[in-house]
DNA sequence: TTATTAGTTTGTAATCATTACAAGGTAGAA
DNA sequence: TTCTACCTTGTAATGATTACAAACTAATAA
């Protein structure tokens, strides 16, 4: 659970201008485990930050993503999801309920010779299937 | 290099109605190594199949994708890409030139305990970075 | 071959996420 | 406190994808 103060220091350290909106968005994202969409962030925060605009959320998330402070998740819906970076992990999406789970992952395990001459900056692993909860219902 | 006849038999075997459009789209996809977008397929085929509509391309690709005959690629652009299924492989996208490379992949290598109770149907692996060609230019 | 029908194609219009833009607002340095 | 570069905001534009309905056609059976 990251506090506004934690986040505030984090931004200061990286020379990112502190704004109320950025802090709130980042706070929400850091304390969320659901990989929210822009829409979800917007609805969650608009009471607390009534002036908040979706454009600001897009701007903020894109900016923080460029700076590698957060990650943009790739899912097969047509909506971007966002993830406060915590370390190497994979995502599992349940085709039944749509929920996204994180799982630990040893990214060394799948290096391949073919990529020896490539500079790999990011490794994205994404599984699909059915989660235990949905399996038990079928 | 798959011929129209090969593909024709493939569809027949799966009880998929044979139409000129489907065969042409699938032929193009099967013989392409570039993971084309709908736009690219459309431009590539519209001379040969003048009546072709983008909606048909979407319909066809979505349908074949449901039937697991092709795969919809997840990339971080906002355009779907498609892949004639050939077996387990990963994708590497060059952040410099945008080109997408395939590489062989042993998907067994990254099973994790956490997912023991999950039914995993699909494993998507997607690397990003810079390809050898672009590395040499920098 | 012809007739029939369920499934397919097509163009247009609608939808929906995302971005462009310009005007007004604000963080942070001096 | 002032100043300026950077942010935020609302609206309008963009662009991929889907909905829809009318016209068409593959495949089956007579």
XYZ file of N, CA, C and O in Angstrom, chain A residues 74-76 92 95 101-107 109-112 114-115 117-132 135, chain B residues 74-76 92 95 101-107 109-112 114-115 117-132 135:
280
model
N -0.867 -5.395 -22.383
C -1.431 -5.760 -23.662
C -2.418 -6.889 -23.442
O -2.039 -7.976 -23.068
N -3.652 -6.603 -23.645
C -4.648 -7.668 -23.558
C -5.450 -7.678 -24.836
O -5.412 -6.728 -25.598
N -6.172 -8.732 -25.071
C -6.803 -8.852 -26.373
C -8.151 -8.137 -26.460
O -8.819 -8.215 -27.471
N -2.171 -13.803 -16.483
C -3.084 -14.846 -16.925
C -4.470 -14.241 -17.027
O -4.960 -13.633 -16.082
N -10.638 -16.577 -19.693
C -11.547 -16.340 -20.811
C -13.003 -16.360 -20.370
O -13.888 -15.902 -21.095
N -4.913 -12.320 -13.659
C -4.096 -12.723 -12.520
C -2.622 -12.468 -12.822
O -2.197 -12.596 -13.969
N -1.880 -12.123 -11.795
C -0.425 -12.031 -11.939
C 0.196 -13.346 -11.503
O -0.310 -13.996 -10.604
N 1.281 -13.706 -12.108
C 2.052 -14.834 -11.552
C 3.542 -14.577 -11.714
O 3.981 -13.925 -12.655
N 4.295 -15.090 -10.730
C 5.742 -14.919 -10.770
C 6.307 -15.655 -11.963
O 5.749 -16.644 -12.412
N 7.431 -15.200 -12.407
C 7.949 -15.740 -13.645
C 9.454 -15.566 -13.680
O 9.973 -14.498 -13.374
N 10.109 -16.621 -14.064
C 11.550 -16.531 -14.252
C 11.817 -16.277 -15.731
O 11.797 -17.177 -16.546
N 12.071 -15.045 -16.052
C 12.176 -14.690 -17.472
C 13.444 -15.221 -18.124
O 13.561 -15.215 -19.347
N 14.252 -18.195 -18.155
C 13.960 -19.547 -18.620
C 13.685 -19.629 -20.116
O 13.863 -20.682 -20.712
N 13.272 -18.542 -20.718
C 12.950 -18.679 -22.133
C 13.796 -17.826 -23.053
O 13.308 -17.233 -23.994
N 15.064 -17.772 -22.762
C 15.976 -17.156 -23.718
C 16.224 -18.159 -24.829
O 16.292 -19.350 -24.602
N 16.343 -17.620 -26.048
C 16.589 -18.548 -27.143
C 17.764 -18.068 -27.967
O 18.017 -16.868 -28.068
N 18.114 -17.908 -31.056
C 17.735 -17.067 -32.190
C 17.893 -15.594 -31.862
O 18.190 -14.776 -32.722
N 17.690 -15.255 -30.604
C 17.684 -13.834 -30.224
C 19.049 -13.339 -29.740
O 19.163 -12.219 -29.239
N 21.511 -12.100 -31.162
C 21.972 -10.827 -31.721
C 20.968 -9.701 -31.565
O 21.141 -8.620 -32.110
N 19.892 -9.981 -30.848
C 18.881 -8.957 -30.605
C 19.118 -8.335 -29.240
O 19.609 -8.988 -28.324
N 18.751 -7.076 -29.104
C 18.763 -6.449 -27.783
C 17.343 -6.517 -27.235
O 16.456 -5.849 -27.737
N 17.142 -7.351 -26.245
C 15.812 -7.542 -25.691
C 15.606 -6.609 -24.506
O 16.350 -6.670 -23.528
N 14.644 -5.724 -24.616
C 14.397 -4.784 -23.521
C 13.239 -5.200 -22.632
O 13.202 -4.813 -21.475
N 12.329 -5.932 -23.198
C 11.128 -6.250 -22.440
C 10.625 -7.627 -22.838
O 10.654 -7.986 -24.006
N 10.175 -8.369 -21.836
C 9.645 -9.706 -22.115
C 8.231 -9.780 -21.579
O 8.009 -9.643 -20.386
N 7.310 -9.973 -22.486
C 5.914 -9.985 -22.098
C 5.382 -11.409 -22.206
O 5.505 -12.043 -23.257
N 4.803 -11.890 -21.139
C 4.254 -13.241 -21.132
C 2.816 -13.170 -20.669
O 2.513 -12.555 -19.643
N 1.978 -13.798 -21.421
C 0.557 -13.615 -21.239
C -0.144 -14.927 -21.566
O -0.058 -15.410 -22.680
N -0.746 -15.507 -20.557
C -1.428 -16.780 -20.752
C -2.926 -16.566 -20.783
O -3.441 -15.649 -20.148
N -3.607 -17.448 -21.468
C -5.061 -17.410 -21.456
C -5.611 -18.791 -21.124
O -4.978 -19.799 -21.418
N -6.789 -18.806 -20.551
C -7.398 -20.082 -20.200
C -8.536 -19.856 -19.228
O -9.243 -18.870 -19.341
N -8.677 -20.769 -18.286
C -9.782 -20.671 -17.333
C -9.236 -20.780 -15.911
O -8.400 -21.648 -15.624
N -9.693 -19.882 -15.072
C -9.162 -19.819 -13.708
C -9.854 -20.856 -12.819
O -10.921 -21.361 -13.163
N -9.254 -21.180 -11.682
C -9.810 -22.211 -10.802
C -11.262 -21.940 -10.424
O -12.087 -22.853 -10.453
N -13.415 -22.798 -13.328
C -13.341 -24.240 -13.593
C -14.307 -24.999 -12.691
O -14.979 -25.935 -13.123
N -1.257 -9.993 -30.638
C -1.410 -8.862 -29.747
C -0.143 -8.034 -29.807
O 0.911 -8.477 -29.408
N -0.264 -6.874 -30.344
C 0.883 -5.969 -30.355
C 0.461 -4.649 -29.746
O -0.718 -4.375 -29.617
N 1.421 -3.848 -29.385
C 1.048 -2.660 -28.637
C 0.645 -1.486 -29.513
O 0.391 -0.406 -29.013
N 9.002 -11.153 -31.626
C 9.882 -10.083 -31.194
C 9.571 -8.863 -32.032
O 9.574 -8.926 -33.254
N 11.591 -2.049 -31.655
C 11.050 -0.732 -31.331
C 11.539 0.329 -32.313
O 10.988 1.427 -32.375
N 9.491 -10.219 -35.690
C 10.201 -11.457 -35.997
C 9.564 -12.611 -35.228
O 9.093 -12.432 -34.111
N 9.585 -13.781 -35.828
C 9.172 -14.982 -35.115
C 10.402 -15.659 -34.533
O 11.476 -15.612 -35.121
N 10.239 -16.293 -33.416
C 11.319 -17.175 -32.953
C 10.742 -18.416 -32.292
O 9.670 -18.377 -31.707
N 11.481 -19.509 -32.440
C 11.035 -20.769 -31.838
C 11.048 -20.644 -30.334
O 11.819 -19.874 -29.774
N 10.226 -21.443 -29.718
C 10.064 -21.263 -28.294
C 9.604 -22.566 -27.674
O 8.719 -23.231 -28.184
N 10.234 -22.919 -26.591
C 9.792 -24.088 -25.844
C 8.865 -23.614 -24.728
O 9.310 -23.151 -23.679
N 7.586 -23.740 -24.976
C 6.636 -23.157 -24.025
C 6.551 -23.937 -22.720
O 5.994 -23.445 -21.749
N 8.979 -24.500 -20.906
C 10.015 -23.950 -20.031
C 9.491 -22.988 -18.973
O 10.118 -22.793 -17.947
N 8.350 -22.379 -19.234
C 7.911 -21.408 -18.239
C 6.586 -21.744 -17.583
O 5.738 -20.885 -17.395
N 6.425 -23.009 -17.267
C 5.283 -23.360 -16.433
C 5.606 -22.984 -14.999
O 6.742 -23.088 -14.567
N 4.593 -22.528 -14.287
C 4.862 -22.154 -12.904
C 3.849 -22.829 -11.987
O 2.711 -23.076 -12.389
N 2.278 -21.652 -9.580
C 1.110 -20.812 -9.310
C -0.066 -21.193 -10.191
O -1.223 -21.089 -9.796
N 0.218 -21.641 -11.395
C -0.846 -21.914 -12.355
C -1.323 -23.366 -12.342
O -2.097 -23.769 -13.207
N -3.500 -24.899 -10.774
C -4.947 -25.108 -10.758
C -5.675 -24.362 -11.875
O -6.895 -24.314 -11.910
N -4.914 -23.782 -12.761
C -5.504 -23.068 -13.885
C -5.485 -23.968 -15.116
O -4.594 -24.794 -15.273
N -6.454 -23.780 -15.978
C -6.412 -24.459 -17.266
C -5.838 -23.483 -18.279
O -6.485 -22.496 -18.631
N -4.640 -23.729 -18.710
C -3.966 -22.814 -19.634
C -4.214 -23.271 -21.061
O -3.840 -24.376 -21.436
N -4.847 -22.419 -21.846
C -5.142 -22.791 -23.230
C -4.165 -22.186 -24.222
O -3.964 -22.710 -25.303
N -3.608 -21.066 -23.851
C -2.769 -20.361 -24.809
C -1.650 -19.644 -24.073
O -1.864 -19.061 -23.016
N -0.477 -19.693 -24.657
C 0.678 -19.027 -24.047
C 1.238 -18.027 -25.039
O 1.692 -18.421 -26.116
N 1.191 -16.791 -24.678
C 1.632 -15.747 -25.587
C 2.915 -15.144 -25.058
O 2.972 -14.714 -23.907
N 3.928 -15.138 -25.903
C 5.209 -14.579 -25.497
C 5.629 -13.546 -26.528
O 5.623 -13.817 -27.730
N 6.004 -12.413 -26.031
C 6.190 -11.276 -26.898
C 7.323 -10.430 -26.329
O 7.221 -9.921 -25.221
N 8.413 -10.359 -27.089
C 9.572 -9.593 -26.625
C 9.638 -8.282 -27.385
O 9.217 -8.194 -28.533
N 10.227 -7.298 -26.723
C 10.472 -6.040 -27.415
C 11.926 -5.640 -27.241
O 12.564 -5.983 -26.249
N 12.416 -4.882 -28.210
C 13.796 -4.451 -28.127
C 14.255 -3.929 -29.469
O 13.471 -3.320 -30.191
N 15.525 -4.189 -29.803
C 16.058 -3.688 -31.071
C 16.678 -4.843 -31.837
O 17.407 -5.656 -31.285
N 16.362 -4.893 -33.119
C 16.809 -6.019 -33.930
C 18.243 -5.780 -34.418
O 18.727 -4.654 -34.408
N 18.921 -6.844 -34.847
C 20.323 -6.723 -35.265
C 20.530 -5.642 -36.327
O 21.477 -4.864 -36.247
N 20.391 -2.314 -34.689
C 21.512 -2.160 -33.764
C 22.764 -1.712 -34.508
O 23.511 -0.856 -34.040
